[in-house]
Short mmCIF file of N, CA and C in Angstrom, two decimals:
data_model
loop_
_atom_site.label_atom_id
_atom_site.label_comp_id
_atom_site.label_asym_id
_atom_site.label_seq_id
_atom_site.Cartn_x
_atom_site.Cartn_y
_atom_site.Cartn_z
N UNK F 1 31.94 23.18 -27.78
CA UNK F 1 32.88 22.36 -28.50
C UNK F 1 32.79 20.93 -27.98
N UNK F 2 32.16 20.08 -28.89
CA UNK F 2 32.50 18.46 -28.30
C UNK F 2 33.51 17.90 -27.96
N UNK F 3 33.25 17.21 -26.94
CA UNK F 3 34.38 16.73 -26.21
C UNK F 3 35.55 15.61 -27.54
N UNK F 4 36.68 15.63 -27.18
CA UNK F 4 37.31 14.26 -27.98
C UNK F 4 37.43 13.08 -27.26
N UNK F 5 36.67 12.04 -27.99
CA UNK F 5 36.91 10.68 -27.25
C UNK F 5 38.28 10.01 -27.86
N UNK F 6 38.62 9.69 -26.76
CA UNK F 6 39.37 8.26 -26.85
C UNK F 6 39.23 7.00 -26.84
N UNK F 7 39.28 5.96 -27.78
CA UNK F 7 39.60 4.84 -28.07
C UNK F 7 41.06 3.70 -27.49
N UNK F 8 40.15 2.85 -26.76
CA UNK F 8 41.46 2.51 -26.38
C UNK F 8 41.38 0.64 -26.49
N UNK F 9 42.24 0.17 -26.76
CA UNK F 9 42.52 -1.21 -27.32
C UNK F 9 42.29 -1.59 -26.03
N UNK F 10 41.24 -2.83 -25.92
CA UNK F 10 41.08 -3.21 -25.09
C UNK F 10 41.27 -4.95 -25.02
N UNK F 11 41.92 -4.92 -24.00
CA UNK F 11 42.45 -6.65 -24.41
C UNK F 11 41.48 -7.81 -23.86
N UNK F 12 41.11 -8.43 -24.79
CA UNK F 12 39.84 -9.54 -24.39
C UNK F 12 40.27 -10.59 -24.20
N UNK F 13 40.03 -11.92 -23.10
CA UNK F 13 40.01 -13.29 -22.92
C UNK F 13 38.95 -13.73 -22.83
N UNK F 14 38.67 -14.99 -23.72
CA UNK F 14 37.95 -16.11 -23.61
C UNK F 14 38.12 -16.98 -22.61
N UNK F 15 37.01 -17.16 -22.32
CA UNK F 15 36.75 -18.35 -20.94
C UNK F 15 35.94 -19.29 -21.42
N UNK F 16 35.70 -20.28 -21.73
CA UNK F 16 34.85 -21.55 -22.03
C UNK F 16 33.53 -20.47 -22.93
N UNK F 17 34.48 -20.02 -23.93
CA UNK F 17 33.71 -19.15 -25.39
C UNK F 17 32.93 -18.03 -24.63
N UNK F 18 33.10 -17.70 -23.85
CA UNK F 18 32.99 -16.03 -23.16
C UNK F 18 33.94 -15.22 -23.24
N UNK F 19 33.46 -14.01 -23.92
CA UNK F 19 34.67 -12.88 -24.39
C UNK F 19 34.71 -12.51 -22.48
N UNK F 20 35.98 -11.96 -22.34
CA UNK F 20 35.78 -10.96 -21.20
C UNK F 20 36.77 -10.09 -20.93
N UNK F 21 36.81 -8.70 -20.68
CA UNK F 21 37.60 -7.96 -20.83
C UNK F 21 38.31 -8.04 -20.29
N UNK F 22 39.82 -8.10 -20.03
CA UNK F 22 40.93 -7.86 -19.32
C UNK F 22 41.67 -6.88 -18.29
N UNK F 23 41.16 -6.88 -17.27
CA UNK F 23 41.37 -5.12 -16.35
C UNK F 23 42.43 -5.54 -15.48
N UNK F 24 43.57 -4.02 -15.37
CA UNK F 24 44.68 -4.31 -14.39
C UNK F 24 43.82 -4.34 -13.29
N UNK F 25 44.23 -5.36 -12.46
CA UNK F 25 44.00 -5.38 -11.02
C UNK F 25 43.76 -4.25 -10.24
N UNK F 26 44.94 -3.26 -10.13
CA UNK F 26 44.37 -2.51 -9.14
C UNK F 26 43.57 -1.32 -9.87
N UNK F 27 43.07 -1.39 -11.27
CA UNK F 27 41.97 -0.33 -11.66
C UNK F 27 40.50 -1.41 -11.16
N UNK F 28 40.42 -2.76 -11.09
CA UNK F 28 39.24 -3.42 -10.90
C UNK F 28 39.12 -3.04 -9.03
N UNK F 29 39.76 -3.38 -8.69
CA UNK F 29 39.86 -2.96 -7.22
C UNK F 29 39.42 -1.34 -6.78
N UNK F 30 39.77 -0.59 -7.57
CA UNK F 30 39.58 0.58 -7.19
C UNK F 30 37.86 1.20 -7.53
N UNK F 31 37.50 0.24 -8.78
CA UNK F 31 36.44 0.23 -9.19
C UNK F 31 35.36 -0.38 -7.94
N UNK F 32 35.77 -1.72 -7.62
CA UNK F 32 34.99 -2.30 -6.66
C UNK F 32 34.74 -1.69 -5.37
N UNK F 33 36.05 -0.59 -5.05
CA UNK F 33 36.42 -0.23 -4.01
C UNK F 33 34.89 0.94 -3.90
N UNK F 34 35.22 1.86 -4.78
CA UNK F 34 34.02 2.97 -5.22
C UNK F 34 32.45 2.72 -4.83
N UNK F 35 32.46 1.67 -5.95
CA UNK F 35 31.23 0.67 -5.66
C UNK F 35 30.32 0.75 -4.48
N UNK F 36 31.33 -0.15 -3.50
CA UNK F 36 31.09 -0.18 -1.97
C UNK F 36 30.51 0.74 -1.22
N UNK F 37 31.53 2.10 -1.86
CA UNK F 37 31.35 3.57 -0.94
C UNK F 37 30.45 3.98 -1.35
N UNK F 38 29.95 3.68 -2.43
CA UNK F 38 28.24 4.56 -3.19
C UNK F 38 27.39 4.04 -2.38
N UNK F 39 27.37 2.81 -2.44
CA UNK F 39 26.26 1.99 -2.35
C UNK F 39 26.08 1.65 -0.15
N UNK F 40 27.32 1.88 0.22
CA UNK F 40 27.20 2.66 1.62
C UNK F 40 26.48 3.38 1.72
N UNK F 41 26.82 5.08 1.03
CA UNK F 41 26.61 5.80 1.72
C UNK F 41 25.14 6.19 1.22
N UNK F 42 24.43 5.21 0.03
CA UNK F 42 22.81 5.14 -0.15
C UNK F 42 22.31 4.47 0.60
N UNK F 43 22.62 3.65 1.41
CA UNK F 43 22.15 2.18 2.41
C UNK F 43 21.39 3.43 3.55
N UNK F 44 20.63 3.04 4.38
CA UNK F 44 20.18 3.67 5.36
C UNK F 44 20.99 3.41 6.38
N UNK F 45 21.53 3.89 7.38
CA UNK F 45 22.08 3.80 8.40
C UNK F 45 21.22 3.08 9.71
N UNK F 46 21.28 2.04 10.26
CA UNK F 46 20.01 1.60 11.50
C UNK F 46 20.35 2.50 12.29
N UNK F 47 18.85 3.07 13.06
CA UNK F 47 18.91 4.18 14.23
C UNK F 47 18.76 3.45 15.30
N UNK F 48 19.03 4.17 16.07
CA UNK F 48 18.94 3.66 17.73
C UNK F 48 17.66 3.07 17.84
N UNK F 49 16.31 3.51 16.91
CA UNK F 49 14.85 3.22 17.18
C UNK F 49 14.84 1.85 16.16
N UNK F 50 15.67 1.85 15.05
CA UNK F 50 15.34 0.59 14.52
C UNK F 50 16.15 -0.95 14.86
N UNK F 51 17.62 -0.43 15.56
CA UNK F 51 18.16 -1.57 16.02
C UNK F 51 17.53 -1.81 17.60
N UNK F 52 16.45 -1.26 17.88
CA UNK F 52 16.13 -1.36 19.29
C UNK F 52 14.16 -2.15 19.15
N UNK F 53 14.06 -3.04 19.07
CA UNK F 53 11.97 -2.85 18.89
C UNK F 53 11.86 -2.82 20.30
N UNK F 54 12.12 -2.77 20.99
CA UNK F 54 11.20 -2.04 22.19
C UNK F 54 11.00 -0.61 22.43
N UNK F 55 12.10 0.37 21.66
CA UNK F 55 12.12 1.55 21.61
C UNK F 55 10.68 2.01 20.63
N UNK F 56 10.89 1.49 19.47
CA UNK F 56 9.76 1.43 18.39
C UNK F 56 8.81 1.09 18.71
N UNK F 57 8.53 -0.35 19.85
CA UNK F 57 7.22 -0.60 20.17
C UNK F 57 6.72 1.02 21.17
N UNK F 58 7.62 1.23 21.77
CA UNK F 58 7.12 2.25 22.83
C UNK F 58 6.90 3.69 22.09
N UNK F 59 7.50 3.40 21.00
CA UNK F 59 7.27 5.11 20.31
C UNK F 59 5.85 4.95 19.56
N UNK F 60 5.44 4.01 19.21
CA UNK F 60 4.25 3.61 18.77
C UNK F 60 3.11 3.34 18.88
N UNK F 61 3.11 3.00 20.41
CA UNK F 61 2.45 3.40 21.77
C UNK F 61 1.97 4.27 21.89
N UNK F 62 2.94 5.55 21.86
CA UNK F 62 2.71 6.71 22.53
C UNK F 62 2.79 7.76 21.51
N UNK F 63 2.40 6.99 20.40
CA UNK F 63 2.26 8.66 19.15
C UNK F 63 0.80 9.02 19.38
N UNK F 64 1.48 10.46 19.30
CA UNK F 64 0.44 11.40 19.25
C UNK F 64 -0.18 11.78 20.83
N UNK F 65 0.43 10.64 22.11
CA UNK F 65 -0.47 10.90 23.17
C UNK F 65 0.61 11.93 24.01
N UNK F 66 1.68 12.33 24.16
CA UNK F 66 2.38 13.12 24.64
C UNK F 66 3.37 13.93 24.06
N UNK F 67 3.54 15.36 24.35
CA UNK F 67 4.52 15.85 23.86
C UNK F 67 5.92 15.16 23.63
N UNK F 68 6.75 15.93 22.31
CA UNK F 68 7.80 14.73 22.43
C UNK F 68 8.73 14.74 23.22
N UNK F 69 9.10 16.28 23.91
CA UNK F 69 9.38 16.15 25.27
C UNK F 69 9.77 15.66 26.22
N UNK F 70 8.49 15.40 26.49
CA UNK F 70 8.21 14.39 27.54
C UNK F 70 8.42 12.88 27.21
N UNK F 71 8.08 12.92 25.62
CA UNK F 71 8.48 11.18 25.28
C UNK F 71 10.19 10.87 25.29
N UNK F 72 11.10 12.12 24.90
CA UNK F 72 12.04 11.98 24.92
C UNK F 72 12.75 11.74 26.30
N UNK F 73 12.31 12.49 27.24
CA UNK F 73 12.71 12.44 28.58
C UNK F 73 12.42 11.13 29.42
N UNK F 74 11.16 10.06 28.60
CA UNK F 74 10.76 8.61 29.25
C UNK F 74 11.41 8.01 28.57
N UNK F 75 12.39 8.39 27.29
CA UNK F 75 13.29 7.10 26.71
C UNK F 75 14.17 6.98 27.55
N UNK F 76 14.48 8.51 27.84
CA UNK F 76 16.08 8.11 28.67
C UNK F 76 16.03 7.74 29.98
N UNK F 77 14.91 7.69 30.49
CA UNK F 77 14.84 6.98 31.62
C UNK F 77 14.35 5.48 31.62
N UNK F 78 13.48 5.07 30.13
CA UNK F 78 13.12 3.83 30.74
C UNK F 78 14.30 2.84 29.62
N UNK F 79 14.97 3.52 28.80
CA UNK F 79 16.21 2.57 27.99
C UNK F 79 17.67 3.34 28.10
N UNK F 80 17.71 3.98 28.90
CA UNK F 80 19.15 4.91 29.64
C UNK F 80 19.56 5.61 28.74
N UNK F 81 20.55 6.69 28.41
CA UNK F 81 20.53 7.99 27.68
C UNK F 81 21.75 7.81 27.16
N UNK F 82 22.12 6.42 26.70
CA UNK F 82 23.44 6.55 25.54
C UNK F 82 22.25 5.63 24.40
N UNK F 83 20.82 4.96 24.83
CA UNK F 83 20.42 4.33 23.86
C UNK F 83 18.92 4.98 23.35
N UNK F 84 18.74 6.13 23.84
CA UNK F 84 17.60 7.19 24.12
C UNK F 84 17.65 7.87 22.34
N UNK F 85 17.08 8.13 21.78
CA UNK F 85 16.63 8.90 20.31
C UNK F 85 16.76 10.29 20.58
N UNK F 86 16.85 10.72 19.64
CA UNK F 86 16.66 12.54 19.90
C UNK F 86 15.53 12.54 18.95
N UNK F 87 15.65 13.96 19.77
CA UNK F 87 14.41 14.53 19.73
C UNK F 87 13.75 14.65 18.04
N UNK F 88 14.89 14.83 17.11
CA UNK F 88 14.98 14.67 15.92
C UNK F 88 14.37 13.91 15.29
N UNK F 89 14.97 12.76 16.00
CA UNK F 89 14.95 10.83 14.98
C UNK F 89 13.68 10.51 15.70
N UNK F 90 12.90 10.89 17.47
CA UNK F 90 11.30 10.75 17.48
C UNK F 90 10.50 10.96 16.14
N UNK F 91 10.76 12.50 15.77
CA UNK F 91 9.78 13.05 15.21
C UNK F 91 10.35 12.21 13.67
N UNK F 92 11.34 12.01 12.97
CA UNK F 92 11.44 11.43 11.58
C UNK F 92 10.93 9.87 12.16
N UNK F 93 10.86 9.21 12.96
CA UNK F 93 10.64 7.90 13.36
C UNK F 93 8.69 8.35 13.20
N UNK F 94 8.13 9.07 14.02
CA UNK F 94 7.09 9.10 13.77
C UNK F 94 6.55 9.76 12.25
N UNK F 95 7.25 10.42 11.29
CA UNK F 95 6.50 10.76 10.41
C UNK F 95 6.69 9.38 9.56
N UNK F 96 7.67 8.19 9.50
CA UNK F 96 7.39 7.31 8.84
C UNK F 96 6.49 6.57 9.08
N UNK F 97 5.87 6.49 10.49
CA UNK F 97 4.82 5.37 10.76
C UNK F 97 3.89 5.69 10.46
N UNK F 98 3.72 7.33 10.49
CA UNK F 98 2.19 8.42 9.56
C UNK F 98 2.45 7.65 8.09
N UNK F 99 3.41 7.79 7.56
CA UNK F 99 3.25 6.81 5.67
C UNK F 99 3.42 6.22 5.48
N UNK F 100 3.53 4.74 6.67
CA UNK F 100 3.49 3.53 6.38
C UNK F 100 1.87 3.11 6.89
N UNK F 101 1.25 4.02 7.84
CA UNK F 101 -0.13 4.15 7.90
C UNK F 101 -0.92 4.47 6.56
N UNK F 102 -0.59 5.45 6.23
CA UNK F 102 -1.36 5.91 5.16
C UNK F 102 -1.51 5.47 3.50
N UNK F 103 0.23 4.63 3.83
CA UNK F 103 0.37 3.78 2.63
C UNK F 103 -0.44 2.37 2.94
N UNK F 104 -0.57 1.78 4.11
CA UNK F 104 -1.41 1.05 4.28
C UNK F 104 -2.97 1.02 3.80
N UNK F 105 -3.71 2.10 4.40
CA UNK F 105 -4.86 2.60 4.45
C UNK F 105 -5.12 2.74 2.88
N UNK F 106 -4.22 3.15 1.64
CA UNK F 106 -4.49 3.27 0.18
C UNK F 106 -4.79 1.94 0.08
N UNK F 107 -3.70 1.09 0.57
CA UNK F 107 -3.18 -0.37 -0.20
C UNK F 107 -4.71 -1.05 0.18
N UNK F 108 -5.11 -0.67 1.50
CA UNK F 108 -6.45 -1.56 1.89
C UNK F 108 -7.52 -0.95 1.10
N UNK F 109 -7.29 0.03 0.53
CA UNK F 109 -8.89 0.87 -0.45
C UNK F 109 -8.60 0.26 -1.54
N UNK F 110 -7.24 0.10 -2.10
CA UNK F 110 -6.97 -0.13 -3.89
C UNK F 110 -7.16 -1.70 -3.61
N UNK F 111 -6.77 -2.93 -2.52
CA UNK F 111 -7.35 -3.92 -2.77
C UNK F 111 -8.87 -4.43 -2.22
N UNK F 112 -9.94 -3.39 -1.72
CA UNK F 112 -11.12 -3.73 -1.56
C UNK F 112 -11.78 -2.96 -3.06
N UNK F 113 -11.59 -2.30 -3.80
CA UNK F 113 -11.49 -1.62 -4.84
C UNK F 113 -11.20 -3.12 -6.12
N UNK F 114 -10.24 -3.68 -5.85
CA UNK F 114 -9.55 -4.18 -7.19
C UNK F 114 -10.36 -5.95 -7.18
N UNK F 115 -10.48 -5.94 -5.38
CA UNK F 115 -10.97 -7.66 -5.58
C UNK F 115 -12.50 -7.90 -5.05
N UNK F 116 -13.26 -6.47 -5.21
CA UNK F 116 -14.49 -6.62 -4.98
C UNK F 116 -14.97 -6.71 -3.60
N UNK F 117 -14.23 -5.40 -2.99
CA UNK F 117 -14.85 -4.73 -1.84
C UNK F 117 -16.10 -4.05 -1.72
N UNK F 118 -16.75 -3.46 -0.89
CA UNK F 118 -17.71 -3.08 -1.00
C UNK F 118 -17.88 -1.16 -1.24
N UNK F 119 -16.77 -0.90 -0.57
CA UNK F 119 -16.62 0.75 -0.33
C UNK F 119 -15.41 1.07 -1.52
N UNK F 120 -14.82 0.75 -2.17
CA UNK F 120 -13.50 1.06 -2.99
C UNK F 120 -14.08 2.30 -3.28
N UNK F 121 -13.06 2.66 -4.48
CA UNK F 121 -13.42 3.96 -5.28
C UNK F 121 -14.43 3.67 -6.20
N UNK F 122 -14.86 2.89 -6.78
CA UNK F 122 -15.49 2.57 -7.70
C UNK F 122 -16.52 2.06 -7.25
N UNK F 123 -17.07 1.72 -6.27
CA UNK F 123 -18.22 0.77 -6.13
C UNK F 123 -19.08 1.62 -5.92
N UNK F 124 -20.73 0.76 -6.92
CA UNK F 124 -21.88 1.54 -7.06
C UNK F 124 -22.30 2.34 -5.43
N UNK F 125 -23.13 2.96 -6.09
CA UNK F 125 -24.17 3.59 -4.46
C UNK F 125 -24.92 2.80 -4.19
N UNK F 126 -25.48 1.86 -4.72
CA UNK F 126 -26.25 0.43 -4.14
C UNK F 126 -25.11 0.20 -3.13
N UNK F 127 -24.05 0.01 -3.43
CA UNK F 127 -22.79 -1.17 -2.44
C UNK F 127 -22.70 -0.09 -1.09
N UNK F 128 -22.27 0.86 -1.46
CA UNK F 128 -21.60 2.15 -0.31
C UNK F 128 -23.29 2.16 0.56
N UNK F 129 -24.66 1.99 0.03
CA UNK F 129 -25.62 1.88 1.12
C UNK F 129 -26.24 0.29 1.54
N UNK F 130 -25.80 0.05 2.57
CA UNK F 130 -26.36 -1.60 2.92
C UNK F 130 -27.77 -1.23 3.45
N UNK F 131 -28.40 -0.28 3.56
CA UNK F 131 -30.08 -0.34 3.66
C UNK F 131 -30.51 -0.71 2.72
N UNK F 132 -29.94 0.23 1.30
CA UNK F 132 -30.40 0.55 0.06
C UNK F 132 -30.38 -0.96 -0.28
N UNK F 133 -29.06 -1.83 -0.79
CA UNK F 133 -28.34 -2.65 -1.02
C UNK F 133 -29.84 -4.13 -0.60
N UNK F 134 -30.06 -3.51 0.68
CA UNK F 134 -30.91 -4.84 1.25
C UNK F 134 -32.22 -4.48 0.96
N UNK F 135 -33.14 -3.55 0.71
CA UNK F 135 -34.40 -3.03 0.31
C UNK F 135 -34.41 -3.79 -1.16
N UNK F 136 -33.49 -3.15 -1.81
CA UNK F 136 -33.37 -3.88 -3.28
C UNK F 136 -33.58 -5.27 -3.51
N UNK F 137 -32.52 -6.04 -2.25
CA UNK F 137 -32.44 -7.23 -2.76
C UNK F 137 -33.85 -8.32 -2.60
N UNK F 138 -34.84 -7.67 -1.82
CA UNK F 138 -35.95 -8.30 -0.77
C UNK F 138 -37.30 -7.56 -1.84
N UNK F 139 -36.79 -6.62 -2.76
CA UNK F 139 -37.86 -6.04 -3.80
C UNK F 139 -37.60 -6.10 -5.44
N UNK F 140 -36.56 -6.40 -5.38
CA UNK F 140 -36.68 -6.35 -7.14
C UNK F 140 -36.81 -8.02 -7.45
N UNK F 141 -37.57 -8.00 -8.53
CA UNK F 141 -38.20 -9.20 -9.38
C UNK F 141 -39.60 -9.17 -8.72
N UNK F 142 -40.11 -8.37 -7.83
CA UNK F 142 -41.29 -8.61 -7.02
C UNK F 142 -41.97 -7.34 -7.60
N UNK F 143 -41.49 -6.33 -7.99
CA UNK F 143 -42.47 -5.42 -9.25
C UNK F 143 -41.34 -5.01 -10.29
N UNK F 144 -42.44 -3.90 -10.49
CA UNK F 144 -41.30 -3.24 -12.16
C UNK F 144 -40.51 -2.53 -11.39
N UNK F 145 -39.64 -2.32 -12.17
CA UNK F 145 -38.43 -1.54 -11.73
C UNK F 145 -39.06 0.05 -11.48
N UNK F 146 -39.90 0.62 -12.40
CA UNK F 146 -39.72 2.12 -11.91
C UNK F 146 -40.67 1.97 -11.07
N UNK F 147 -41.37 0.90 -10.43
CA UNK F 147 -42.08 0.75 -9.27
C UNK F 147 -41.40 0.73 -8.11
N UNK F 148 -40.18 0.45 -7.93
CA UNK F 148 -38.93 -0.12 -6.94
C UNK F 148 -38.46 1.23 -7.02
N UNK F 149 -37.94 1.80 -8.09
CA UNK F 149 -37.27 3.09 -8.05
C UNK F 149 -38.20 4.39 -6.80
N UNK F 150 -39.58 4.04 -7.25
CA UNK F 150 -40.44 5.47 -6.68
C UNK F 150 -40.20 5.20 -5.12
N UNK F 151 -40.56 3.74 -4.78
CA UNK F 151 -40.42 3.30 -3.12
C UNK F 151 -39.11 3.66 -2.29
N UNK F 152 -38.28 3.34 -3.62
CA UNK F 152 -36.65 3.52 -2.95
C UNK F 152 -36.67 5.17 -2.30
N UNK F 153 -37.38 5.56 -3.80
CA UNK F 153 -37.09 7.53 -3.62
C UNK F 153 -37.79 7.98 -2.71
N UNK F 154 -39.13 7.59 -2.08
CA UNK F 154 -39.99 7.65 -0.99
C UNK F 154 -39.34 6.98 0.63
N UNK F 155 -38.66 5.92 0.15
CA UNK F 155 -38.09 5.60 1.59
C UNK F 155 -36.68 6.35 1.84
N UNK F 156 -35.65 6.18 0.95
CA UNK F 156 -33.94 6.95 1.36
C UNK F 156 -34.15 8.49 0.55
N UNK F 157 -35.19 9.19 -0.37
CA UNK F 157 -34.89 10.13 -0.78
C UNK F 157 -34.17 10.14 -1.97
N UNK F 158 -34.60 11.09 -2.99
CA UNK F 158 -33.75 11.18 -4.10
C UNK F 158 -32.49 11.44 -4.29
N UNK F 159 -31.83 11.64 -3.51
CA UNK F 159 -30.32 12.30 -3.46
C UNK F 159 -29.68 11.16 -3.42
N UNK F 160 -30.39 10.01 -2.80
CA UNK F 160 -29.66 9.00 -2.45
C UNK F 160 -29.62 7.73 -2.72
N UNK F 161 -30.87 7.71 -4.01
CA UNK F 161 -31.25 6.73 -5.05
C UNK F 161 -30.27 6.66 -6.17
N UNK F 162 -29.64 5.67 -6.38
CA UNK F 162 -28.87 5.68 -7.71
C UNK F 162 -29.79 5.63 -8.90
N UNK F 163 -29.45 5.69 -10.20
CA UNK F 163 -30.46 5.74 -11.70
C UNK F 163 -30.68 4.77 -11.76
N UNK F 164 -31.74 4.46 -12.96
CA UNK F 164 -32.10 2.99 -13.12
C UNK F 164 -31.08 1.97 -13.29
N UNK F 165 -30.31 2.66 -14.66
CA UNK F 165 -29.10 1.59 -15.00
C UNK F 165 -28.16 0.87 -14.01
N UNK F 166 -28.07 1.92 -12.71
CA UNK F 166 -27.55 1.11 -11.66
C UNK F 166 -28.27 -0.05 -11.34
N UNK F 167 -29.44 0.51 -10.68
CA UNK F 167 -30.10 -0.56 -10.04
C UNK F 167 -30.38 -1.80 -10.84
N UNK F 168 -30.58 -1.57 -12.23
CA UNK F 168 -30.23 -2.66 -12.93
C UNK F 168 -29.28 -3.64 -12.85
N UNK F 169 -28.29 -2.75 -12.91
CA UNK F 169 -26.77 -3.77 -13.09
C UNK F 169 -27.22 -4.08 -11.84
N UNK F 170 -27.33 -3.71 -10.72
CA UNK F 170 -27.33 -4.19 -8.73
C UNK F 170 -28.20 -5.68 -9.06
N UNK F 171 -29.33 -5.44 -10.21
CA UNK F 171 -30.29 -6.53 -9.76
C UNK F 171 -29.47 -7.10 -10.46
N UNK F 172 -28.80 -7.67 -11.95
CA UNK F 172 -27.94 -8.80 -12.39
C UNK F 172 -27.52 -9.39 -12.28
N UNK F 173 -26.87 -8.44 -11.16
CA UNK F 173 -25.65 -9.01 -10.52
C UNK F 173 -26.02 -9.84 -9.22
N UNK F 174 -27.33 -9.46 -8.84
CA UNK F 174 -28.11 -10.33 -7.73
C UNK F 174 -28.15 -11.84 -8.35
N UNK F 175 -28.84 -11.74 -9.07
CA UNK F 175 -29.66 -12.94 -10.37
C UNK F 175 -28.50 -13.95 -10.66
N UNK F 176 -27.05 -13.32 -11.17
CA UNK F 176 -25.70 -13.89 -11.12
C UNK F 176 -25.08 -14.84 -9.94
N UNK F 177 -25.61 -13.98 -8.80
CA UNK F 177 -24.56 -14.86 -7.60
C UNK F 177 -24.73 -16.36 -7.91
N UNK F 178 -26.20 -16.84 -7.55
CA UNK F 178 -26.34 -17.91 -7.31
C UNK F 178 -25.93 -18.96 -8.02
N UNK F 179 -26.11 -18.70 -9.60
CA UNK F 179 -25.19 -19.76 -10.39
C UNK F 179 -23.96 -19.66 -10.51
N UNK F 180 -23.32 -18.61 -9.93
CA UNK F 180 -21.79 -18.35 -10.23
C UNK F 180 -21.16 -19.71 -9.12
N UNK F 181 -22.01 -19.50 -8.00
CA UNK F 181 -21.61 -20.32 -6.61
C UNK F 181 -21.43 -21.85 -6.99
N UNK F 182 -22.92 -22.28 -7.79
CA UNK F 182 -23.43 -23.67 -8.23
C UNK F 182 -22.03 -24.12 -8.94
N UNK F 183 -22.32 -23.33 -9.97
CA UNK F 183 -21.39 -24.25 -11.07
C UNK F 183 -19.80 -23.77 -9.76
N UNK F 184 -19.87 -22.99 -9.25
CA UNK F 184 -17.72 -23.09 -9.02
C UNK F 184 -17.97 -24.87 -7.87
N UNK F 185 -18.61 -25.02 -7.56
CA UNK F 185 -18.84 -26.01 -6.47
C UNK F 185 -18.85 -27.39 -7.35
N UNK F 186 -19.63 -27.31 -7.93
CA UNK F 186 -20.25 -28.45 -9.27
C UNK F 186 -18.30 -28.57 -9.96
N UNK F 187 -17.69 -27.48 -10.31
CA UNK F 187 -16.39 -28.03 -10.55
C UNK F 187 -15.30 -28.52 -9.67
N UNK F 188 -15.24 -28.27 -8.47
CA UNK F 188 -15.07 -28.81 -7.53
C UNK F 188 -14.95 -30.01 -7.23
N UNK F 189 -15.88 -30.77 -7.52
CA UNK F 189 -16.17 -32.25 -7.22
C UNK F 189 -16.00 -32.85 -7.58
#
């Protein structure tokens, strides 16, 4: 059964041609009051490890090299045991620095990836081999290509030769640098 709404007259003032609704005081207050308490009790609370960076420098230090134990037992001796972490907030203190690591480590693949790194996700097997990468660059335009291809497959092996179309695009993109450089310089000046 749908609910019944109510309609209720709501009294509006203008302010320099702004409608704005009219609320008793202490329903706006109680509203604001609410507010506060939500938005408290979503806030993170600072831990002993984040209002402290020497605690953090030292937990950071020592991840992964000692039981926590034992790390717990050197807080309270080397920052005294009303400002010491438990054993708890170590281990949640260290699993955030594991995914602020690991969120790092993406962020550094997706921008060597996005601004023309060499290893991203996407970059040819010419790029991911700097033997390959430098054999190429010191042999192509100096024979035919499936002449370059057989040497490549004779020196690194077939497994590890990219197809022609690569090595194509690899050489283009060789052929490219140099005027890309000229003219950005030439505008420059």
């Amino acid at each position: 059964m749908p609910k019944k709404i109510r309609y209720f007259d709501i009294q509006v003032a203008k302010i320099d041609r702004q409608k704005y609704a009219v609320v008793p005081l202490h329903e706006y207050e109680a509203f604001v009051r609410e507010n506060r308490l939500r938005k408290a009790q979503r806030r993170p609370r600072p831990t002993k490890i984040n209002a402290n960076p020497e605690i953090a420098a030292f937990l950071a230090s020592v991840l992964g090299t000692m039981p926590v134990d034992e790390i717990f037992f050197q807080c309270r001796i080397r920052f005294g045991e009303e400002n010491a972490p438990s054993v708890k907030r170590i281990y949640a203190h260290w699993a955030r620095l594991r995914r602020q690591a690991a969120l790092n480590d993406e962020q550094a693949m997706t921008n060597r990836a996005l601004f023309g790194g060499a290893f991203g996700p996407h970059a040819s097997a010419v790029d991911k081999n700097p033997a390959l990468a430098e054999f190429l660059a010191t042999t192509l335009g100096t024979k035919h290509i499936d002449d370059v291809i057989a040497e490549c497959q004779a020196r690194f092996g077939a497994e590890n030769v990219p197809s022609k179309s690569a090595i194509y695009r690899h050489w283009t993109k060789l052929r490219q640098r140099p005027t890309r450089t000229v003219t950005m310089e030439n505008e420059h000046e």
